[in-house]
């Protein structure tokens, strides 16, 4: 692990033009050290700031010059003190750039000389808006070329993060173009990148704080046919960054023991109870058991191996199809990168030829992949051509996993067309909703606001900052959300202010009403009761006692308030069975009210329940139970000669649920209107 450690020197511009973003630079560099403490605790780091009024570096003492550059921290193994150092960067008064690169390079040469080639890196953070001073010999470009060649010879790399945006509006464009050209020389010679950022959020994601070495997941042949195969290597292009594995820590080891790891190891023992004695069962005598109902079925490893699916390692092309037939939302898991075998000219030409032909025909390939021998599952996915714009980088493919039939999750939502006309949105409401959706576009002017490459995971960033704080102050409370992270997880205040008219239009055309399904809370009920009575009770004590009570969960429709109980059960969405249970119980309650009614004294209450049931069945698009109940009521009234109940139902327009109200209904609008006529009892002869 120690041999793979990285040697990094941060070159930070603290000149006057950078003062506006230095607080974000402090957060970025502190986060870098915090992640290294978790993932790469053997890495070494040095800090150089330039633009300071004073000068403190070896080259100033040894050869003179190199003014306004301060070595804030010599190269050393990362620790908690480095975080404190980076959180308090000095504010400089002058502007220099190129000399700081030479100072950082000198630090790495003196520290490691010819050792650890490829593990030495410089990271420059500046706005590069001030001119570089002229060289005593040759041009600026010659000077930069000399430094870049020396860095390449020493196995060093330099990564440049250029902060522009609002800071560069008044800067000289000619100077910026010249500086960009000079920095590009470093990039080409050391095979690194230049990143341009214009917001604090993108700055936070510009520096790759955790470097992951790419590892191939497959090396072998891409089989187009039994007689045509291409040697390829497959890497993971993207991968979700997860929380670090937190291990258990023990304080039982004595403080004087410096070799103690304080790690907790967990082991399990399996014992057999025979009468009064217990004996430990060795691993070779154990067998896995799987529950099947109340029983446990033992299955040995040999039996598993006999029935296990064992596909052969390899990648085969199943066929080609038009790219428009593969939808983007069907992509699953991580993205893979297919490249030709390095150094294999024939494979490179073959991959390039196929990729360019697929691009020209707008086609993609469907692949069957088994990455390694003994893999139990087969992956089917789509291969998309990736045509390189750089002549030094060969063409390649992107691979995305596609779902099998059992992986597809289709969620059916009722259409607005299935609801009554009174529930349909009008033109003004539709327009207001469309404007709201268009306003929330992250790229209204063609430029994306939160670029995926430069937008960090806010959950992980907050976790690392809180972890570093708890390491120093175990009892520290969770700090408030950082302003930079708020820009990721919360709406942009400027965007909201600019589109205030859109929100006002939404409020005008959509009336907010209380959900009738939700029962009033105990606190609301108490306040309404207090306002309408003369009871003298301490409101503070009463409210507190009510607030401490858990919310009441309705599990059965009672006799006192059946409509309210029905609405409460319908609003309980923790289990889909509540809806079915509520409809069934209210239906039974209605029939009980009709049967036990004495000269129609309970008909009014039954009609209220019928109205609630009809509304609930329309909302849930379940017309069957309600329509069956209405047919049963009609038959009951005809047999008993009841006249008042059909009249009450007709006065409330409680007819059958037609197909225009619920798609699953087999009742037409005409049949629903004529239902009351059929419900009228036959006259006595």
XYZ file of C-alpha atoms in Angstrom:
685
model
C 0.000 0.000 0.000
C 2.808 2.428 0.906
C 4.574 1.922 -2.421
C 1.502 3.240 -4.268
C 1.377 6.457 -2.275
C 1.073 9.709 -4.179
C 3.326 12.741 -3.768
C 1.336 15.906 -4.343
C 2.184 19.609 -4.108
C -0.690 22.107 -4.128
C 0.121 25.419 -5.853
C -2.510 27.900 -4.676
C -2.934 31.424 -6.020
C -3.778 33.749 -3.106
C -3.361 37.025 -5.003
C -5.894 39.892 -4.739
C -7.897 38.706 -7.753
C -8.461 35.318 -6.080
C -9.738 36.619 -2.732
C -13.376 36.133 -3.776
C -13.020 32.364 -4.157
C -10.323 31.553 -1.590
C -12.946 30.334 0.872
C -14.052 27.752 -1.714
C -10.416 26.827 -2.412
C -9.958 26.215 1.323
C -12.961 23.863 1.352
C -11.725 22.037 -1.731
C -8.203 21.455 -0.416
C -9.445 20.511 3.061
C -11.773 17.960 1.492
C -8.823 16.541 -0.451
C -6.888 15.905 2.762
C -9.960 14.521 4.568
C -10.500 11.927 1.847
C -6.817 11.020 1.770
C -6.939 10.389 5.526
C -9.658 7.792 4.866
C -8.616 6.204 1.566
C -4.892 7.029 1.150
C -3.393 7.693 4.554
C 0.155 7.074 3.281
C 0.026 9.829 0.648
C 2.298 12.839 1.097
C 1.300 16.436 0.503
C 2.952 19.859 0.361
C 1.368 23.320 0.070
C 2.782 26.339 -1.784
C 0.932 29.664 -1.914
C 1.947 32.423 -4.316
C 1.001 36.070 -4.371
C 1.973 36.661 -0.740
C 3.778 39.830 0.331
C 6.626 37.869 1.928
C 8.814 35.173 0.334
C 9.696 31.856 1.990
C 11.112 29.071 -0.201
C 14.466 27.349 -0.802
C 15.090 28.845 -4.251
C 14.882 32.412 -2.910
C 17.607 31.582 -0.394
C 19.798 29.541 -2.770
C 19.704 31.407 -6.103
C 17.643 34.514 -5.441
C 14.452 35.631 -7.130
C 11.214 33.680 -6.830
C 9.657 36.445 -4.788
C 6.148 36.444 -3.250
C 6.078 32.650 -2.966
C 5.644 30.933 0.404
C 5.979 27.243 1.218
C 3.104 26.946 3.634
C 3.729 23.265 4.353
C 6.693 21.052 3.395
C 5.919 17.671 1.857
C 4.824 15.234 4.568
C 2.360 12.421 5.228
C -1.210 13.729 5.407
C -2.587 14.331 8.900
C -5.208 16.385 10.688
C -2.893 19.405 11.029
C -2.866 19.789 7.245
C -6.631 20.339 7.309
C -6.221 23.203 9.771
C -3.443 24.701 7.629
C -5.537 24.640 4.468
C -8.561 26.155 6.191
C -6.596 29.332 6.977
C -4.913 30.364 3.737
C -3.215 33.801 3.755
C -4.536 36.606 1.547
C -1.789 37.888 -0.747
C -1.203 41.296 -2.329
C 0.618 40.567 -5.626
C 0.140 38.265 -8.621
C 2.698 35.678 -9.877
C 2.230 32.298 -11.589
C 5.127 30.615 -13.367
C 7.699 30.902 -10.553
C 5.405 28.931 -8.220
C 5.467 25.955 -10.592
C 9.277 25.954 -10.493
C 9.264 26.072 -6.674
C 6.850 23.129 -6.463
C 8.896 21.134 -8.960
C 12.064 21.868 -6.981
C 10.426 20.552 -3.798
C 9.569 17.235 -5.452
C 13.029 16.840 -6.994
C 14.839 17.460 -3.702
C 12.511 15.188 -1.770
C 12.385 12.180 -4.108
C 14.964 12.776 -6.875
C 14.535 9.930 -9.398
C 12.312 7.793 -7.155
C 8.588 7.107 -7.584
C 8.220 8.171 -11.207
C 4.594 8.635 -12.192
C 3.481 9.188 -8.573
C 4.618 12.823 -8.343
C 2.012 15.441 -9.124
C 1.502 19.200 -8.987
C -1.942 20.798 -8.768
C -2.199 24.460 -9.776
C -5.300 26.479 -8.795
C -5.370 30.009 -10.232
C -7.435 32.338 -12.403
C -4.514 32.982 -14.813
C -5.675 36.501 -15.685
C -2.362 38.305 -15.042
C 0.594 38.375 -17.456
C 3.611 36.156 -16.883
C 6.824 38.115 -16.642
C 9.217 37.943 -19.571
C 12.123 35.507 -19.549
C 15.750 36.695 -19.507
C 16.576 34.258 -22.320
C 14.141 33.342 -25.079
C 10.391 33.770 -25.187
C 7.799 32.824 -22.565
C 6.856 29.794 -24.627
C 10.485 28.607 -24.683
C 10.688 29.034 -20.930
C 7.501 27.018 -20.364
C 8.664 24.339 -22.808
C 11.930 23.940 -20.890
C 10.129 23.576 -17.560
C 7.589 21.125 -19.014
C 10.332 18.942 -20.524
C 12.171 18.906 -17.197
C 8.965 17.837 -15.430
C 8.368 15.048 -17.955
C 11.953 13.828 -17.486
C 11.426 13.679 -13.714
C 8.152 11.749 -14.089
C 6.001 14.605 -12.816
C 2.526 15.672 -13.882
C 0.796 19.000 -13.416
C -2.978 19.499 -13.297
C -4.312 23.035 -13.788
C -7.642 24.303 -12.424
C -8.420 27.733 -13.871
C -11.094 29.691 -11.973
C -12.751 32.267 -14.186
C -16.417 33.283 -14.231
C -17.143 36.654 -12.659
C -13.501 37.158 -11.705
C -12.387 37.473 -15.325
C -14.992 39.902 -16.699
C -12.681 42.914 -16.445
C -9.493 40.993 -17.313
C -7.466 41.390 -20.486
C -8.620 38.705 -22.949
C -5.275 38.721 -24.756
C -3.443 37.958 -21.509
C -5.883 35.142 -20.664
C -5.482 33.569 -24.112
C -1.690 33.707 -23.778
C -1.791 32.103 -20.323
C -4.163 29.387 -21.538
C -1.758 28.585 -24.359
C 1.194 28.343 -21.975
C -0.737 26.097 -19.567
C -1.729 23.866 -22.482
C 1.990 23.189 -23.083
C 2.248 21.720 -19.578
C -0.870 19.664 -20.253
C 0.464 18.183 -23.493
C 3.951 17.458 -22.190
C 2.794 15.800 -18.960
C -0.392 14.206 -20.374
C -2.729 15.898 -17.923
C -5.809 18.083 -18.218
C -6.759 21.732 -17.799
C -10.097 22.359 -16.078
C -11.960 25.656 -16.419
C -14.582 26.432 -13.772
C -16.807 29.470 -13.302
C -18.833 28.744 -10.129
C -18.007 27.700 -6.539
C -19.987 24.491 -7.064
C -18.006 23.431 -10.136
C -14.773 24.338 -8.333
C -15.711 21.941 -5.538
C -15.934 19.087 -8.044
C -12.990 20.094 -10.258
C -10.232 18.427 -8.226
C -10.407 14.652 -8.195
C -9.783 14.070 -4.520
C -9.753 10.300 -4.849
C -7.826 8.695 -7.694
C -8.890 5.185 -8.675
C -6.542 3.071 -10.785
C -8.479 1.587 -13.741
C -8.588 -2.201 -13.760
C -9.851 -4.319 -16.652
C -12.980 -6.382 -16.050
C -12.405 -8.415 -19.222
C -9.565 -9.240 -21.588
C -10.377 -11.433 -24.530
C -12.158 -11.601 -27.867
C -15.170 -9.649 -29.055
C -16.810 -12.337 -31.179
C -18.760 -11.009 -34.155
C -19.034 -14.457 -35.714
C -17.294 -17.835 -35.254
C -14.742 -16.736 -37.882
C -14.291 -13.067 -36.886
C -12.979 -12.054 -33.456
C -11.310 -8.870 -32.178
C -9.087 -8.691 -29.115
C -10.442 -6.062 -26.705
C -9.961 -4.827 -23.166
C -12.937 -3.683 -21.098
C -12.785 -1.079 -18.306
C -15.414 0.504 -16.111
C -16.086 4.021 -17.373
C -18.203 5.169 -14.434
C -18.910 3.807 -10.999
C -20.974 5.021 -8.089
C -18.897 6.365 -5.224
C -20.192 4.859 -2.025
C -19.644 5.560 1.639
C -16.347 4.262 3.033
C -16.452 1.054 4.995
C -16.479 2.021 8.655
C -14.757 -0.602 10.794
C -15.363 -1.241 14.465
C -12.857 0.393 16.804
C -11.899 -0.884 20.248
C -10.490 1.115 23.147
C -9.595 -1.987 25.153
C -5.984 -2.015 23.972
C -3.631 -0.220 26.389
C -2.539 3.264 25.364
C 1.113 2.285 25.837
C 0.894 -0.365 23.089
C 1.890 1.520 19.929
C 1.494 -1.573 17.727
C -2.170 -2.076 18.616
C -4.523 -1.827 15.624
C -7.673 -1.336 17.761
C -9.657 -3.292 15.170
C -12.467 -5.594 16.243
C -12.630 -9.016 14.643
C -15.915 -10.942 14.764
C -16.008 -14.735 14.587
C -18.937 -17.159 14.878
C -19.193 -20.600 16.415
C -21.896 -23.142 15.672
C -22.794 -25.456 18.515
C -24.961 -28.533 18.820
C -26.989 -28.988 21.994
C -27.109 -32.651 23.091
C -28.790 -32.963 26.413
C -26.815 -30.958 28.937
C -23.608 -30.645 26.893
C -22.769 -28.448 23.926
C -20.154 -29.120 21.288
C -18.711 -26.907 18.584
C -19.408 -28.101 15.014
C -16.370 -27.830 12.702
C -16.825 -26.150 9.287
C -16.582 -29.423 7.334
C -19.645 -30.787 9.170
C -21.884 -27.784 8.487
C -24.407 -27.515 5.658
C -26.519 -24.590 4.557
C -30.262 -24.742 5.087
C -32.966 -22.804 3.243
C -36.438 -22.171 4.562
C -39.374 -23.592 2.629
C -42.464 -22.676 4.575
C -42.091 -23.935 8.163
C -39.357 -26.393 7.161
C -35.608 -25.967 6.598
C -34.244 -27.781 3.572
C -30.502 -28.596 3.706
C -28.628 -28.242 0.400
C -24.962 -29.204 0.230
C -22.284 -27.421 -1.783
C -21.995 -30.398 -4.112
C -25.704 -30.234 -4.916
C -25.432 -26.508 -5.617
C -22.505 -27.066 -7.967
C -24.450 -29.745 -9.838
C -27.361 -27.427 -10.689
C -25.457 -24.146 -10.918
C -25.479 -22.352 -14.270
C -21.886 -22.116 -15.527
C -21.589 -20.006 -18.674
C -18.306 -19.773 -20.514
C -16.308 -16.551 -20.413
C -16.640 -14.442 -23.558
C -18.409 -11.605 -25.395
C -20.602 -12.309 -28.400
C -22.477 -9.975 -30.728
C -26.100 -11.089 -30.968
C -26.993 -8.586 -33.664
C -27.302 -4.936 -34.695
C -30.271 -2.585 -34.492
C -31.132 1.069 -34.991
C -30.023 3.287 -32.123
C -33.498 4.850 -31.830
C -34.920 1.504 -30.687
C -32.804 1.473 -27.512
C -34.191 4.026 -25.061
C -31.877 5.854 -22.686
C -34.008 5.070 -19.626
C -33.388 1.331 -20.177
C -29.686 1.647 -19.305
C -28.760 -0.081 -16.044
C -25.798 -0.113 -13.664
C -22.384 1.276 -14.633
C -20.976 2.208 -18.048
C -18.152 0.131 -19.542
C -15.490 1.178 -22.056
C -14.410 -1.220 -24.825
C -10.990 -0.513 -26.382
C -8.807 -2.493 -28.748
C -5.954 -4.445 -27.170
C -3.128 -1.912 -26.585
C -0.343 -2.307 -29.111
C -2.444 -4.477 -31.426
C -2.667 -2.508 -34.700
C -5.026 -4.914 -36.427
C -7.449 -4.878 -33.493
C -7.307 -1.067 -33.363
C -8.143 -0.781 -37.062
C -10.956 -3.330 -36.753
C -12.556 -1.536 -33.782
C -12.271 1.824 -35.556
C -13.788 0.491 -38.788
C -16.769 -1.091 -37.032
C -17.330 1.942 -34.765
C -17.324 4.395 -37.688
C -19.632 2.167 -39.758
C -22.073 1.939 -36.841
C -21.928 5.719 -36.366
C -22.621 6.334 -40.040
C -25.602 3.963 -40.032
C -26.843 5.146 -36.606
C -26.686 1.547 -35.395
C -25.837 -0.134 -32.094
C -24.868 -3.723 -31.274
C -26.550 -6.061 -28.795
C -24.003 -8.088 -26.811
C -24.041 -11.127 -24.558
C -21.266 -10.801 -21.969
C -19.731 -13.125 -19.395
C -16.864 -11.176 -17.866
C -15.063 -13.982 -16.034
C -14.950 -17.756 -15.834
C -17.361 -19.167 -13.264
C -19.622 -16.120 -13.346
C -23.158 -17.220 -12.531
C -25.070 -14.547 -14.448
C -25.075 -13.417 -18.063
C -25.188 -9.726 -18.983
C -26.973 -8.477 -22.093
C -26.348 -4.899 -23.169
C -25.970 -2.364 -25.940
C -22.655 -1.336 -27.542
C -22.513 2.291 -28.718
C -19.696 3.673 -30.924
C -17.442 6.381 -29.471
C -15.615 8.217 -32.265
C -12.506 10.014 -31.000
C -11.855 13.649 -31.980
C -8.157 13.334 -31.113
C -6.003 11.552 -33.684
C -3.767 10.225 -30.883
C -6.691 8.477 -29.160
C -8.216 5.502 -31.044
C -11.957 4.926 -31.435
C -13.748 2.815 -28.856
C -17.187 1.664 -27.665
C -19.432 2.399 -24.683
C -21.382 -0.512 -23.204
C -24.587 -0.217 -21.140
C -26.404 -3.104 -19.477
C -30.011 -3.639 -20.594
C -32.780 -5.098 -18.393
C -34.301 -8.536 -18.718
C -38.086 -8.883 -18.651
C -38.141 -9.448 -14.890
C -36.026 -6.310 -14.333
C -38.584 -3.991 -15.948
C -40.821 -2.097 -13.518
C -43.832 -0.515 -15.166
C -45.887 1.837 -13.017
C -49.388 2.445 -14.319
C -50.902 5.825 -13.488
C -54.508 6.732 -14.331
C -54.920 9.256 -17.114
C -56.634 12.603 -16.581
C -59.039 11.537 -19.332
C -60.529 8.926 -16.996
C -61.655 11.565 -14.485
C -64.874 13.602 -14.673
C -64.904 16.761 -16.777
C -65.009 18.930 -13.646
C -61.615 17.529 -12.633
C -59.929 18.196 -15.974
C -57.361 21.056 -16.064
C -58.368 24.051 -18.164
C -56.124 25.809 -20.679
C -54.840 28.383 -18.157
C -53.918 25.687 -15.631
C -52.177 23.607 -18.291
C -50.196 26.628 -19.456
C -49.152 27.546 -15.895
C -47.961 23.974 -15.252
C -46.009 23.893 -18.538
C -44.277 27.172 -17.721
C -43.278 25.851 -14.290
C -41.692 22.734 -15.810
C -39.862 24.763 -18.458
C -38.574 27.176 -15.818
C -36.958 24.296 -13.881
C -34.766 23.353 -16.864
C -31.108 23.027 -15.796
C -29.919 24.148 -19.228
C -32.309 26.887 -20.425
C -29.668 28.628 -22.561
C -27.902 25.499 -23.775
C -25.368 25.540 -20.912
C -26.003 23.042 -18.151
C -26.103 24.533 -14.657
C -24.854 21.463 -12.755
C -22.370 19.595 -14.924
C -22.157 15.941 -13.779
C -18.364 15.924 -14.108
C -17.964 18.930 -11.793
C -20.863 18.400 -9.371
C -19.828 16.447 -6.256
C -22.130 14.148 -4.331
C -23.529 16.470 -1.608
C -24.266 13.573 0.760
C -20.672 12.315 0.653
C -19.194 15.821 0.911
C -21.265 16.546 3.994
C -20.329 13.168 5.489
C -16.578 13.769 5.109
C -16.766 17.242 6.628
C -18.806 16.035 9.577
C -16.453 13.061 10.076
C -13.417 15.369 10.225
C -15.224 17.618 12.722
C -16.218 14.671 14.945
C -12.626 13.395 14.912
C -11.548 16.605 16.642
C -14.684 17.267 18.684
C -16.567 14.027 19.461
C -19.467 15.939 21.042
C -19.795 18.454 18.199
C -23.264 18.927 16.755
C -24.033 18.472 13.082
C -23.051 21.742 11.358
C -25.509 23.554 9.050
C -25.437 22.765 5.356
C -22.648 24.546 3.512
C -23.681 27.308 1.110
C -21.914 25.629 -1.801
C -23.794 22.369 -1.223
C -27.054 24.299 -0.937
C -26.625 25.295 -4.564
C -26.843 21.594 -5.447
C -29.717 20.405 -3.254
C -31.866 23.556 -3.063
C -33.494 25.739 -5.760
C -31.387 28.567 -7.111
C -32.605 31.797 -5.385
C -31.792 33.891 -8.463
C -33.742 31.542 -10.712
C -36.741 31.649 -8.379
C -36.629 35.445 -8.154
C -36.396 35.837 -11.929
C -39.431 33.602 -12.460
C -41.683 34.964 -9.715
C -44.417 35.578 -12.283
C -44.495 31.832 -13.063
C -45.163 30.964 -9.414
C -47.765 33.717 -9.113
C -49.597 32.352 -12.156
C -49.539 28.873 -10.630
C -51.063 30.198 -7.391
C -53.783 32.068 -9.272
C -54.963 29.140 -11.364
C -54.706 26.377 -8.754
C -56.784 26.679 -5.615
C -55.317 24.999 -2.543
C -57.826 22.997 -0.536
C -57.573 20.747 2.458
C -57.500 17.053 1.561
C -60.856 15.635 2.648
C -59.263 12.221 3.121
C -57.124 13.424 5.989
C -58.771 13.717 9.361
C -58.114 16.776 11.434
C -55.206 16.439 13.821
C -55.829 16.409 17.537
C -54.238 19.849 17.820
C -56.535 21.377 15.170
C -59.592 19.752 16.775
C -58.634 21.085 20.170
C -58.033 24.629 18.883
C -61.400 24.699 17.076
C -63.137 23.392 20.147
C -61.446 25.974 22.367
C -62.423 28.840 20.044
C -66.087 27.799 20.120
C -66.459 27.078 23.846
C -65.953 28.783 27.169
C -63.856 26.038 28.693
C -61.082 27.354 30.948
C -58.147 25.034 30.347
C -54.443 25.827 30.164
C -53.818 25.769 26.383
C -50.093 25.105 26.806
C -50.656 21.998 28.900
C -53.439 20.696 26.662
C -51.546 21.191 23.417
C -48.408 19.612 24.817
C -50.316 16.596 26.067
C -52.006 16.165 22.682
C -48.761 16.594 20.743
C -47.157 13.804 22.749
C -49.894 11.376 21.685
C -49.125 9.190 18.654
C -51.361 9.616 15.586
C -54.485 7.462 15.663
C -54.586 4.743 13.009
C -58.058 3.653 11.851
C -58.214 -0.103 11.339
C -61.990 -0.605 11.189
C -65.025 1.403 10.130
C -67.120 2.123 13.189
C -70.811 2.829 13.621
C -70.456 6.399 14.887
C -68.563 8.085 12.009
C -68.365 5.583 9.154
C -67.681 8.201 6.435
C -64.767 9.753 8.323
C -63.364 6.325 9.167
C -63.602 5.304 5.502
C -61.746 8.418 4.331
C -59.043 7.886 6.967
C -58.512 4.259 5.930
C -58.329 5.242 2.272
C -55.595 7.796 3.071
C -53.390 5.210 4.846
C -50.838 4.300 2.155
C -48.418 2.215 4.197
C -50.153 -0.927 2.902
C -52.116 -1.347 -0.353
C -54.598 -3.636 1.440
C -56.108 -0.668 3.290
C -58.027 0.500 0.187
C -59.571 -2.901 -0.485
C -60.436 -3.325 3.183
C -62.011 0.146 3.441
C -64.242 -0.393 0.384
C -65.348 -3.816 1.579
C -66.180 -2.672 5.135
C -68.101 0.438 4.008
C -70.108 -1.689 1.573
C -71.046 -4.032 4.415
C -71.867 -1.048 6.641
C -74.277 0.335 4.014
C -76.096 -2.990 3.702
C -76.319 -3.256 7.494
C -77.894 0.219 7.703
C -80.543 -0.748 5.125
C -81.392 -4.049 6.785
C -81.611 -2.667 10.345
C -83.403 0.538 9.408
C -86.727 1.146 11.177
C -89.107 2.900 8.754
C -86.209 4.549 6.950
C -84.589 6.210 9.986
C -81.091 5.180 8.805
C -81.547 5.836 5.078
C -79.986 9.305 5.247
C -76.853 7.952 6.894
C -76.721 5.131 4.334
C -76.921 7.646 1.474
C -73.986 9.607 2.942
C -71.975 6.386 3.013
C -72.962 5.603 -0.587
C -71.752 9.066 -1.671
C -68.414 8.532 0.095
C -68.028 5.067 -1.438
C -68.766 6.383 -4.947
C -66.176 9.143 -4.621
C -63.553 6.750 -3.248
C -64.122 4.164 -5.991
C -63.721 6.832 -8.680
C -60.485 8.102 -7.138
C -59.077 4.592 -6.968
C -60.537 3.672 -10.392
C -62.348 0.688 -8.848
C -65.951 0.958 -10.137
C -66.823 -2.729 -9.672
C -67.622 -2.845 -5.912
C -69.758 0.305 -6.075
C -71.756 -0.725 -9.150
C -72.390 -4.184 -7.699
C -73.656 -2.557 -4.514
C -76.055 -0.290 -6.443
C -77.519 -3.273 -8.314
C -77.964 -5.036 -4.973
C -79.706 -1.974 -3.490
C -82.059 -1.807 -6.506
C -82.999 -5.446 -6.106
C -83.505 -4.950 -2.351
C -85.804 -1.921 -2.881
C -87.846 -3.781 -5.511
C -88.360 -6.766 -3.222
C -89.270 -4.637 -0.158
C -91.251 -2.004 -2.071
C -89.124 0.836 -0.752
C -89.736 4.236 -2.440
C -87.915 6.753 -0.222
C -84.405 5.349 -0.660
C -84.359 5.570 -4.513
C -85.652 9.135 -4.239
C -82.830 10.069 -1.841
C -80.220 8.526 -4.133
C -81.670 10.286 -7.179
C -81.672 13.653 -5.397
C -77.919 13.247 -4.753
C -77.298 11.985 -8.314
C -75.736 8.812 -6.902
C -76.043 6.744 -10.045
C -73.736 4.057 -11.420
C -70.088 4.867 -12.212
C -69.908 5.127 -16.000
C -66.984 4.454 -18.329
C -66.346 8.201 -18.659
C -65.553 8.296 -14.928
C -63.588 5.028 -14.699
C -62.111 3.153 -17.646
C -62.702 -0.269 -16.067
C -66.444 0.318 -15.881
C -68.688 -1.448 -18.419
C -71.566 1.011 -17.852
C -72.320 3.613 -20.512
C -73.365 7.157 -19.699
C -76.919 6.420 -20.943
C -77.232 3.365 -18.692
C -76.035 5.397 -15.718
C -78.638 8.152 -16.348
C -81.491 5.636 -16.690
C -80.537 3.695 -13.567
C -82.867 5.737 -11.325
C -85.831 4.939 -13.568
C -85.208 1.233 -13.098
C -84.906 1.721 -9.336
C -88.468 3.054 -8.994
C -90.600 0.324 -7.369
C -93.446 -1.203 -9.325
C -96.949 0.137 -8.404
C -99.293 -2.142 -6.505
C -101.944 -3.815 -8.684
